[in-house]
Tab-separated table of C-alpha atoms and ligand atoms in Angstrom:
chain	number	residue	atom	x	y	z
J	1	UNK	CA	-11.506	40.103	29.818
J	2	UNK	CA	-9.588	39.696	26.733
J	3	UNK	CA	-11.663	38.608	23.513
J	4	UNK	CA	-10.298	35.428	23.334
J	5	UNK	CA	-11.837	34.794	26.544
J	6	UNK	CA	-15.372	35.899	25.466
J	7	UNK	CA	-15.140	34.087	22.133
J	8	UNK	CA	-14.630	31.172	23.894
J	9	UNK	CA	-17.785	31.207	25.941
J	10	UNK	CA	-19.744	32.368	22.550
J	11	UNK	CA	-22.609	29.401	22.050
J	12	UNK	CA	-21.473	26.271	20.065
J	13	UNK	CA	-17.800	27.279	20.612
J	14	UNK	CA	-16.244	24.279	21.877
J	15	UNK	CA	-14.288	25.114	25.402
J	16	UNK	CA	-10.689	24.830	25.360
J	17	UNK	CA	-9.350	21.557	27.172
J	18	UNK	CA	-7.125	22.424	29.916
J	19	UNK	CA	-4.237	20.025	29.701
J	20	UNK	CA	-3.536	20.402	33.637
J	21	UNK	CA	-7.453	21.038	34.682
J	22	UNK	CA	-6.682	24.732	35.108
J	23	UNK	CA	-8.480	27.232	32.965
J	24	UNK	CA	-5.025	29.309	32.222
J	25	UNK	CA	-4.605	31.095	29.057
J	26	UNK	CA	-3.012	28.774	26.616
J	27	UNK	CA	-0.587	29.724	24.271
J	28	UNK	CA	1.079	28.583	20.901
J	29	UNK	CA	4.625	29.363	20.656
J	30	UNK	CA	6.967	28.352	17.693
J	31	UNK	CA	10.683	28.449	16.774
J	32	UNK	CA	11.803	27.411	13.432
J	33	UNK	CA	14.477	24.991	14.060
J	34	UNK	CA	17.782	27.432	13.620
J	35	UNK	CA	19.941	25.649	15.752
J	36	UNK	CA	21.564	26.809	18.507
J	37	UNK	CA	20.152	30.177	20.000
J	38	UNK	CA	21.610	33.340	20.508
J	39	UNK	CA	21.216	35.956	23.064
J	40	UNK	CA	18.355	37.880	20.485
J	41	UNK	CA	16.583	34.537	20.395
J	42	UNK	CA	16.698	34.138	24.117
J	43	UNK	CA	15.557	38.165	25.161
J	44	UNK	CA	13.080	38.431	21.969
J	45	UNK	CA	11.251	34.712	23.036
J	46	UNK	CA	12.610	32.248	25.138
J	47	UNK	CA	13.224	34.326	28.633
J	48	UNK	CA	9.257	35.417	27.957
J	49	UNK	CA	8.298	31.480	27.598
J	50	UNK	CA	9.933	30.332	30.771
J	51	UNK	CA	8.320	33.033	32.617
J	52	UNK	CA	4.915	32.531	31.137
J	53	UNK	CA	4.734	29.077	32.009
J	54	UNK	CA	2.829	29.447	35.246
J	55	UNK	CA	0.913	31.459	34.511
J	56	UNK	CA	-0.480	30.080	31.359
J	57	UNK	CA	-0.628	26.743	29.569
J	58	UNK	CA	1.779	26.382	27.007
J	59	UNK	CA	3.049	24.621	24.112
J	60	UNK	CA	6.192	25.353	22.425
J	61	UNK	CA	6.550	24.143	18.416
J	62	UNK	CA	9.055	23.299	16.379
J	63	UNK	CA	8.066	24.716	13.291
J	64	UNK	CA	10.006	22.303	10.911
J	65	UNK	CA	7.852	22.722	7.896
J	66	UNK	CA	8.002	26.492	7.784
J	67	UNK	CA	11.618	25.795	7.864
J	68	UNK	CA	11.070	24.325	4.133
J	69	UNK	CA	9.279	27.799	3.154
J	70	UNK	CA	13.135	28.888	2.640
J	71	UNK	CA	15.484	25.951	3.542
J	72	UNK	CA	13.881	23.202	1.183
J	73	UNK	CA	17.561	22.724	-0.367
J	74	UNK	CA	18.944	21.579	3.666
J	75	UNK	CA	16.374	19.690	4.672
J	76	UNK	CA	19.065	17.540	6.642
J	77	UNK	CA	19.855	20.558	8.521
J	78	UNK	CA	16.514	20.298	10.124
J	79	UNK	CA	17.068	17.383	12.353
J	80	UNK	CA	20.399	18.335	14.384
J	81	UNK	CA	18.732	22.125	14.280
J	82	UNK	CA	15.676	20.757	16.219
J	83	UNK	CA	17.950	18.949	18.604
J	84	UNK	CA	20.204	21.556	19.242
J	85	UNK	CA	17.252	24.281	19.906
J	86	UNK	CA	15.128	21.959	21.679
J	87	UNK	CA	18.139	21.627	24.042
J	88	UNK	CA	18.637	25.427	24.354
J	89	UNK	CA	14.705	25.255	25.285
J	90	UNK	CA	14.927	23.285	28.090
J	91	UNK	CA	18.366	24.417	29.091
J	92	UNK	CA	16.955	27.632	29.657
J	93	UNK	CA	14.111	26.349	31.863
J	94	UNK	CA	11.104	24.972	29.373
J	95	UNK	CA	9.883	22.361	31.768
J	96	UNK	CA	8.274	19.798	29.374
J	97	UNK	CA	6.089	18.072	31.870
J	98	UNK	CA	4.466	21.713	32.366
J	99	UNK	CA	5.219	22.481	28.995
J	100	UNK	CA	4.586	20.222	26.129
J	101	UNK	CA	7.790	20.930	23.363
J	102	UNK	CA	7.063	18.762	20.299
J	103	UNK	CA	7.398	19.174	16.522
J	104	UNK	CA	4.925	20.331	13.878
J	105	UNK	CA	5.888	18.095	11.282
J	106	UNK	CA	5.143	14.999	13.606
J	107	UNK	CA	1.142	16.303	14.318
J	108	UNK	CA	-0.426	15.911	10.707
J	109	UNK	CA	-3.379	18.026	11.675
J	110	UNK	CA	-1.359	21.153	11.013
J	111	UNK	CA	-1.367	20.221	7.304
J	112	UNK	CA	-5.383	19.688	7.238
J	113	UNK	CA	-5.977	23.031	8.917
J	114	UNK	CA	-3.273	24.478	7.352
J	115	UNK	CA	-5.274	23.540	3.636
J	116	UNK	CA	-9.126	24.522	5.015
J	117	UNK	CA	-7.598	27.522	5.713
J	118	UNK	CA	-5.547	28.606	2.692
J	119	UNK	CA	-9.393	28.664	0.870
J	120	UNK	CA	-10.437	31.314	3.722
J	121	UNK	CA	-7.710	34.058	2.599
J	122	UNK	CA	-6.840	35.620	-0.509
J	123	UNK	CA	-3.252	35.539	-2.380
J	124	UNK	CA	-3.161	39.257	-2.847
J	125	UNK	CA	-3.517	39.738	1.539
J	126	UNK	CA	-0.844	37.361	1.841
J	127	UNK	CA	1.272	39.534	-0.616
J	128	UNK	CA	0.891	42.347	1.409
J	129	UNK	CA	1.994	40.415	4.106
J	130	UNK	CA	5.291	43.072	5.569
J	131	UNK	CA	7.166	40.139	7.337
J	132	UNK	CA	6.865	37.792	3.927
J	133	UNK	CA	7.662	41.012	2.017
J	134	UNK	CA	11.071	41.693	3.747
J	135	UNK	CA	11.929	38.234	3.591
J	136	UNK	CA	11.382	37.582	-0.297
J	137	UNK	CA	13.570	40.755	-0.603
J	138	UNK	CA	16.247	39.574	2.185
J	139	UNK	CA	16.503	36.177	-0.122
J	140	UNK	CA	16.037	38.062	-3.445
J	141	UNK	CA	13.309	35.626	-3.957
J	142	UNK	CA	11.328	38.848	-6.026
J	143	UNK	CA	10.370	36.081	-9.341
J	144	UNK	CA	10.611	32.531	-7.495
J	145	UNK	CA	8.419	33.143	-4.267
J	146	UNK	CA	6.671	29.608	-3.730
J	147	UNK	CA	3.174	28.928	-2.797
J	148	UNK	CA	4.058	27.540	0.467
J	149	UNK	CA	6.520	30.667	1.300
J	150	UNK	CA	3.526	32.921	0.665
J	151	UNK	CA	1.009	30.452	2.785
J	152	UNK	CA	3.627	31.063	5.420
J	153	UNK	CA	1.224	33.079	7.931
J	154	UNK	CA	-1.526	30.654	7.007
J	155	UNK	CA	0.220	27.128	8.610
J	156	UNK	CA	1.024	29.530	11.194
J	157	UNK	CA	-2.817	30.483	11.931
J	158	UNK	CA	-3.395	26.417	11.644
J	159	UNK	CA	-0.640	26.177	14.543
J	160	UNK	CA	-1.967	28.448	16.448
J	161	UNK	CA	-5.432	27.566	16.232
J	162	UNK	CA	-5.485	24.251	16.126
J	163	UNK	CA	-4.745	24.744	20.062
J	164	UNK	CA	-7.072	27.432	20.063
J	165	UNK	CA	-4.432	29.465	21.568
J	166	UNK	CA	-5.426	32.721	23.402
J	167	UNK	CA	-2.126	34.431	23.249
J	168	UNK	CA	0.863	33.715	21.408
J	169	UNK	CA	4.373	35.304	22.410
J	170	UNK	CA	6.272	37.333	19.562
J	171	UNK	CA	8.599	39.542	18.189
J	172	UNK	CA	7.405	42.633	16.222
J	173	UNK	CA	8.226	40.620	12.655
J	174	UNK	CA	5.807	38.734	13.583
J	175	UNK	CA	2.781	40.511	14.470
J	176	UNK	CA	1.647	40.613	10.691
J	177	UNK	CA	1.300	36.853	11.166
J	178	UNK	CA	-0.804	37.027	14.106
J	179	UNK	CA	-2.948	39.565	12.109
J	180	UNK	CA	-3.656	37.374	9.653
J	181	UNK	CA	-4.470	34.284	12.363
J	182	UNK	CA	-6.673	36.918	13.896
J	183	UNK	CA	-8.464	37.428	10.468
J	184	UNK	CA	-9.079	33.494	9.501
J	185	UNK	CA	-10.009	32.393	12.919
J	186	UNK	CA	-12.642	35.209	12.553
J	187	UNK	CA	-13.618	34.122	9.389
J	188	UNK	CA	-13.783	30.719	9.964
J	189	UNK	CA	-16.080	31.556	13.038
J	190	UNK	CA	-18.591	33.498	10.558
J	191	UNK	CA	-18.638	30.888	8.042
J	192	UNK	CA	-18.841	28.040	9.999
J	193	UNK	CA	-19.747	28.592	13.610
J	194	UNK	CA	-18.017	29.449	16.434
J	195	UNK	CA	-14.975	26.932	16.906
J	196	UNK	CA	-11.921	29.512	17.395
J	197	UNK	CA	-10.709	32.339	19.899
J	198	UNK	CA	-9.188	35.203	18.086
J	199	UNK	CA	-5.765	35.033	19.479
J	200	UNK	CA	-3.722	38.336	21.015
J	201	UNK	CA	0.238	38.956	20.786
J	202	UNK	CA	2.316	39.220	23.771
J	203	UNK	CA	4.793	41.610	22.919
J	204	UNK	CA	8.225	40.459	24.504
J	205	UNK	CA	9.957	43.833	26.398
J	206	UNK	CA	13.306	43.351	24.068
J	207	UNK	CA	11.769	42.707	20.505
J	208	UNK	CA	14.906	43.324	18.689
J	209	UNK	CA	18.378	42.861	20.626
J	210	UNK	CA	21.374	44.403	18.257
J	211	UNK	CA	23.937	42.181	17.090
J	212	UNK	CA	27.551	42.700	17.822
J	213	UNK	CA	27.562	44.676	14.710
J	214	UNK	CA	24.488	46.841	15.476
J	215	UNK	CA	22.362	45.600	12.863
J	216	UNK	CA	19.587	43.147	13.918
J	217	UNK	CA	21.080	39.889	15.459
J	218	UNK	CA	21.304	37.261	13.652
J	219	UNK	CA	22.543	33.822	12.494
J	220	UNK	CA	22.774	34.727	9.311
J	221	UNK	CA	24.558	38.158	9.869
J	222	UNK	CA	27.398	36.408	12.208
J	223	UNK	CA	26.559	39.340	14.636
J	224	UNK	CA	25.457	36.613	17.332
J	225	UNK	CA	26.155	35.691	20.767
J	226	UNK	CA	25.323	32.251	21.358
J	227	UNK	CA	23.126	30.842	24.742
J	228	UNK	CA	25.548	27.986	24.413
J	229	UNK	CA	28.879	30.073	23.754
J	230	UNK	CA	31.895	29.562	25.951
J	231	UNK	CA	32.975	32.319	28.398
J	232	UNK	CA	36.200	32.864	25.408
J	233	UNK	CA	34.186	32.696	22.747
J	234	UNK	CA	32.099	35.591	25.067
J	235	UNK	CA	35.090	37.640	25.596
J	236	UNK	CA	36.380	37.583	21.963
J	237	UNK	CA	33.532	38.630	20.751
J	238	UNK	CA	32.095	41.240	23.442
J	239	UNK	CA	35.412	42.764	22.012
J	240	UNK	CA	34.488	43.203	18.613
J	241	UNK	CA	31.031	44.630	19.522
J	242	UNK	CA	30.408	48.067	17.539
J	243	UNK	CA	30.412	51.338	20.225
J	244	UNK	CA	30.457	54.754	19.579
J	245	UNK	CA	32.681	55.343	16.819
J	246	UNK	CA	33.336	59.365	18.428
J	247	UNK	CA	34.920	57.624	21.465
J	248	UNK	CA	38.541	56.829	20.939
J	249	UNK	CA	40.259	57.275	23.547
J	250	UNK	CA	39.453	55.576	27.072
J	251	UNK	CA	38.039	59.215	28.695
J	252	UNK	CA	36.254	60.755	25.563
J	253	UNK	CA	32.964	61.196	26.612
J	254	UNK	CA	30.691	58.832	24.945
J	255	UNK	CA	27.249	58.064	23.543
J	256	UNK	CA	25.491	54.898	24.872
J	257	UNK	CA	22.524	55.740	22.794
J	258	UNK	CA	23.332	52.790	19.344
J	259	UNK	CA	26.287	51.087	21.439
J	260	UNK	CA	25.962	47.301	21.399
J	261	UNK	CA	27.691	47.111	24.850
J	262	UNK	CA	25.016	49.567	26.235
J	263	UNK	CA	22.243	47.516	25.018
J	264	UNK	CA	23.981	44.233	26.696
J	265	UNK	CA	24.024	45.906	29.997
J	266	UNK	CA	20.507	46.976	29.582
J	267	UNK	CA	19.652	43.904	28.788
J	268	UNK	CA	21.472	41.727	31.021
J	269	UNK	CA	23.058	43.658	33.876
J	270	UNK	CA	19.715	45.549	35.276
J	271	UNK	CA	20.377	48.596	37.492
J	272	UNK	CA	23.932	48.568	36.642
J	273	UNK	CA	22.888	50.112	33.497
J	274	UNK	CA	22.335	53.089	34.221
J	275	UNK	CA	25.302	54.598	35.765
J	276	UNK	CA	27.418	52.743	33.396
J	277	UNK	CA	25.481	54.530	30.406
J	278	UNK	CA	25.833	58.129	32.970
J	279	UNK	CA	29.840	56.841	33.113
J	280	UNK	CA	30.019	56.506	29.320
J	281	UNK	CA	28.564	59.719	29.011
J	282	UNK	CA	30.852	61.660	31.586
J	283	UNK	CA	33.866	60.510	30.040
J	284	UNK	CA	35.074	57.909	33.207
J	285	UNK	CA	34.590	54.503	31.510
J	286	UNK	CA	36.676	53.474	28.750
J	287	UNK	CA	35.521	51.099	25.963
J	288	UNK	CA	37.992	48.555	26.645
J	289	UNK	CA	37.061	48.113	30.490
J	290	UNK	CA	33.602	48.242	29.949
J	291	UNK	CA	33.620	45.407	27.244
J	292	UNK	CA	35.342	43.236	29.674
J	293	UNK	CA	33.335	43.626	32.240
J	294	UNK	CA	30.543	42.915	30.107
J	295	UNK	CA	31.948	40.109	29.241
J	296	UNK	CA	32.037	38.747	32.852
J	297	UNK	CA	28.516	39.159	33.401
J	298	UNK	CA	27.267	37.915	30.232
J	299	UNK	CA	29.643	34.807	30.899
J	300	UNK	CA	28.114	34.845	34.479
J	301	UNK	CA	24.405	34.769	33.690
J	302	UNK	CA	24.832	32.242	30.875
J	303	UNK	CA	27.013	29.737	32.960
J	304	UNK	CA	24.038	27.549	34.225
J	305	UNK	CA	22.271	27.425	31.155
J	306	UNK	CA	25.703	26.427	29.654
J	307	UNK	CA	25.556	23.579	33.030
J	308	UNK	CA	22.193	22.080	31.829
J	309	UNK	CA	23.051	22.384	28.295
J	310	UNK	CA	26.349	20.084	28.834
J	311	UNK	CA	23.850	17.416	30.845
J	312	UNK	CA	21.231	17.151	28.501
J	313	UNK	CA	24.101	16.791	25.633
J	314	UNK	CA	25.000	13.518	27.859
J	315	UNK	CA	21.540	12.233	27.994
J	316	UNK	CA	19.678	12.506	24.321
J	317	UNK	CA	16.797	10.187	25.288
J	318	UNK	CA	16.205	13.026	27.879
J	319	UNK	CA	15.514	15.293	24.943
J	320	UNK	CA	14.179	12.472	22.820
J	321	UNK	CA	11.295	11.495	25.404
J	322	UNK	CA	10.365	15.790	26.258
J	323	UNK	CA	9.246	15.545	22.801
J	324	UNK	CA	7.821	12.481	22.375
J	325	UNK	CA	5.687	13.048	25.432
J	326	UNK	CA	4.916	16.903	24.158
J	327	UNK	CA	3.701	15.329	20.887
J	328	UNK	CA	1.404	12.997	22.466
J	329	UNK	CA	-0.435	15.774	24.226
J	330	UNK	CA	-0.413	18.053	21.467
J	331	UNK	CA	-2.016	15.554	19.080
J	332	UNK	CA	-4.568	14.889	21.464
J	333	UNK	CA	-5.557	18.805	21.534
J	334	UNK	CA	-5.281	18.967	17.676
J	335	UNK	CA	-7.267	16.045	16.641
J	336	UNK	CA	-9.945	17.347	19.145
J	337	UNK	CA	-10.090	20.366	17.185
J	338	UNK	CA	-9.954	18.855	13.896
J	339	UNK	CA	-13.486	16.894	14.589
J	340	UNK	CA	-14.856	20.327	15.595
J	341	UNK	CA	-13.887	22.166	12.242
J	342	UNK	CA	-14.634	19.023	10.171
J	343	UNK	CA	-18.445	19.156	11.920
J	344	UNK	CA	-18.548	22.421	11.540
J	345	UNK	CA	-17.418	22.698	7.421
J	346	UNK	CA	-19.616	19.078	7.366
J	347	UNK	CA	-16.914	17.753	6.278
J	348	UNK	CA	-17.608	14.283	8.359
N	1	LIG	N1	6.993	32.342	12.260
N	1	LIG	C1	7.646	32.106	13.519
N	1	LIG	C2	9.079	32.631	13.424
N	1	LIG	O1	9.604	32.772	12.347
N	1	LIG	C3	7.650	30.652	13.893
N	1	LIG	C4	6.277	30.109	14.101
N	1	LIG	C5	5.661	29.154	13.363
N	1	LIG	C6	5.356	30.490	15.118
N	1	LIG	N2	4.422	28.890	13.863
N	1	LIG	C7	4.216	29.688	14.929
N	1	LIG	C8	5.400	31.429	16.153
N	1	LIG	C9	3.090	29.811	15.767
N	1	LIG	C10	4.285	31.546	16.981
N	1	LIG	C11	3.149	30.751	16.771
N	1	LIG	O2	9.674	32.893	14.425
């Protein structure tokens, strides 16, 4: 039984409400809104939310005002971003009568819990924060860090446990986050009573897909594969992809081992993978033939994603009721919470 489970049943901790009458885990996901997703997106969180929504209850976020902890010059990037991931989210399968997709920004409750909380943790833990760290030193943000960007893992823990989440599906960048949720709802729980579970990760299997340039893939970096991308665009830029730089000529014996085309087939073409990696190695598949048919695959797997995505382009209201029916639900959760943490902190 996992401790989330046995904080629940711990006396005066209010029971989770089951939106579908089912006592599943729940979990908390969240996206900022990015825009459309690539393929590190998809393997690093979106496959692992389609596939956990049987066997769990979930809700998937659209965390808009984290977006601000960085992006507070675009804010009207934010809206066409949210639309354009939202439709990669249920392109890929998010069903949002199963799963309730809505945005943060629309369920005030995140900003109440999100301010009880910031007096429950201390600035110098949130400096230490790793995933905050890197960041400020990606954005050379060393002298102007702002007091939302380092409350950053602190809305998240009001996100998460507003829904009283038992698990919540991440990347490794973001397991310092969770820590920290881990560490308030604990708190809070001391302090006040017993009103939280203390949530767990769920590691995804691919944390950290390379980009076509082997560094980490991402938007920023122009290393991406998009969900959305044409088979072309696929092809043009499966060619590009970094591979063993010691290979040059079709039947030099390779190294898979840091090729970007390896990790494509390992990610996306299953058993294939490992004779083409044993091929590589012996010398019998050239670089050329093995990006293309990479390329086929990738374009392959992607092409009824691409299918929904092109319907659900026709029909915004389709997209425009999903969240206005996830938000509904999710308020409903949250503002049950917030009467339990304002009883508990009398706060009435
Ligand atoms: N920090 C997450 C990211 O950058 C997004 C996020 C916000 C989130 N709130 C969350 C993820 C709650 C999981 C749970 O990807």
């Amino acid at each position: 039984m996992s401790k989330g489970v046995q904080q629940r049943a711990a006396p005066g901790g209010a029971p989770y409400t089951p939106i579908q009458g089912k006592k599943k885990p729940r979990i908390l996901s969240g996206m900022r809104p990015t825009g459309k997703l690539h393929l590190g997106n998809y393997l690093g969180a979106l496959q692992n939310w389609v596939v956990l929504q049987d066997s769990s209850e979930n809700l998937h976020m659209v965390a808009d005002w984290h977006a601000l902890t960085t992006d507070y010059e675009h804010v009207e990037e934010i809206a066409p971003k949210t639309t354009d991931m939202v439709i990669d989210w249920l392109a890929a399968g998010i069903d949002p009568e199963k799963s309730p997709v809505f945005i943060q920004s629309h369920v005030k409750e995140h900003a109440e819990l999100h301010l009880l909380f910031s007096m429950l943790v201390t600035t110098s833990r949130l400096e230490r924060n790793p995933t905050v760290k890197e960041q400020v030193r990606d954005l050379h943000l060393e002298d102007s860090v702002s007091y939302g960007h380092l409350g950053y893992p602190v809305l998240q823990a009001a996100d998460i446990l507003l829904y009283k989440a038992n698990l919540v599906p991440v990347g490794e960048d973001q397991v310092p986050h969770v820590e920290i949720t881990r560490e308030l709802a604990r708190k809070f729980n001391h302090l006040y009573g017993e009103v939280f579970p203390v949530p767990e990760v769920r590691l995804t299997k691919f944390p950290r897909v390379p980009g076509l340039d082997g560094r980490r893939m991402s938007k920023s970096l122009d290393n991406a594969i998009y969900l959305s991308d044409s088979p072309e665009v696929i092809a043009a830029k499966v060619m590009t992809a970094y591979t063993d730089p010691k290979k040059l000529r079709a039947n030099d014996p390779g190294n898979p081992d840091g090729c970007v085309v390896f990790a494509y087939h390992r990610a996306f073409n299953g058993e294939n993978a490992e004779q083409i990696g044993a091929d590589c190695r012996a010398g019998r598949l050239g670089c050329v033939v093995n990006k293309r048919n990479l390329a086929a695959i990738l374009a392959e797997q992607l092409r009824p994603f691409r299918e929904r995505r092109r319907e659900l382009e026709a029909h915004p209201e389709r997209v425009r009721e999903a969240l206005r029916m996830g938000e509904e639900r999710a308020r409903k959760i949250a503002q049950e919470t917030m009467r339990e943490v304002r009883e508990a902190m009398k706060l009435p």
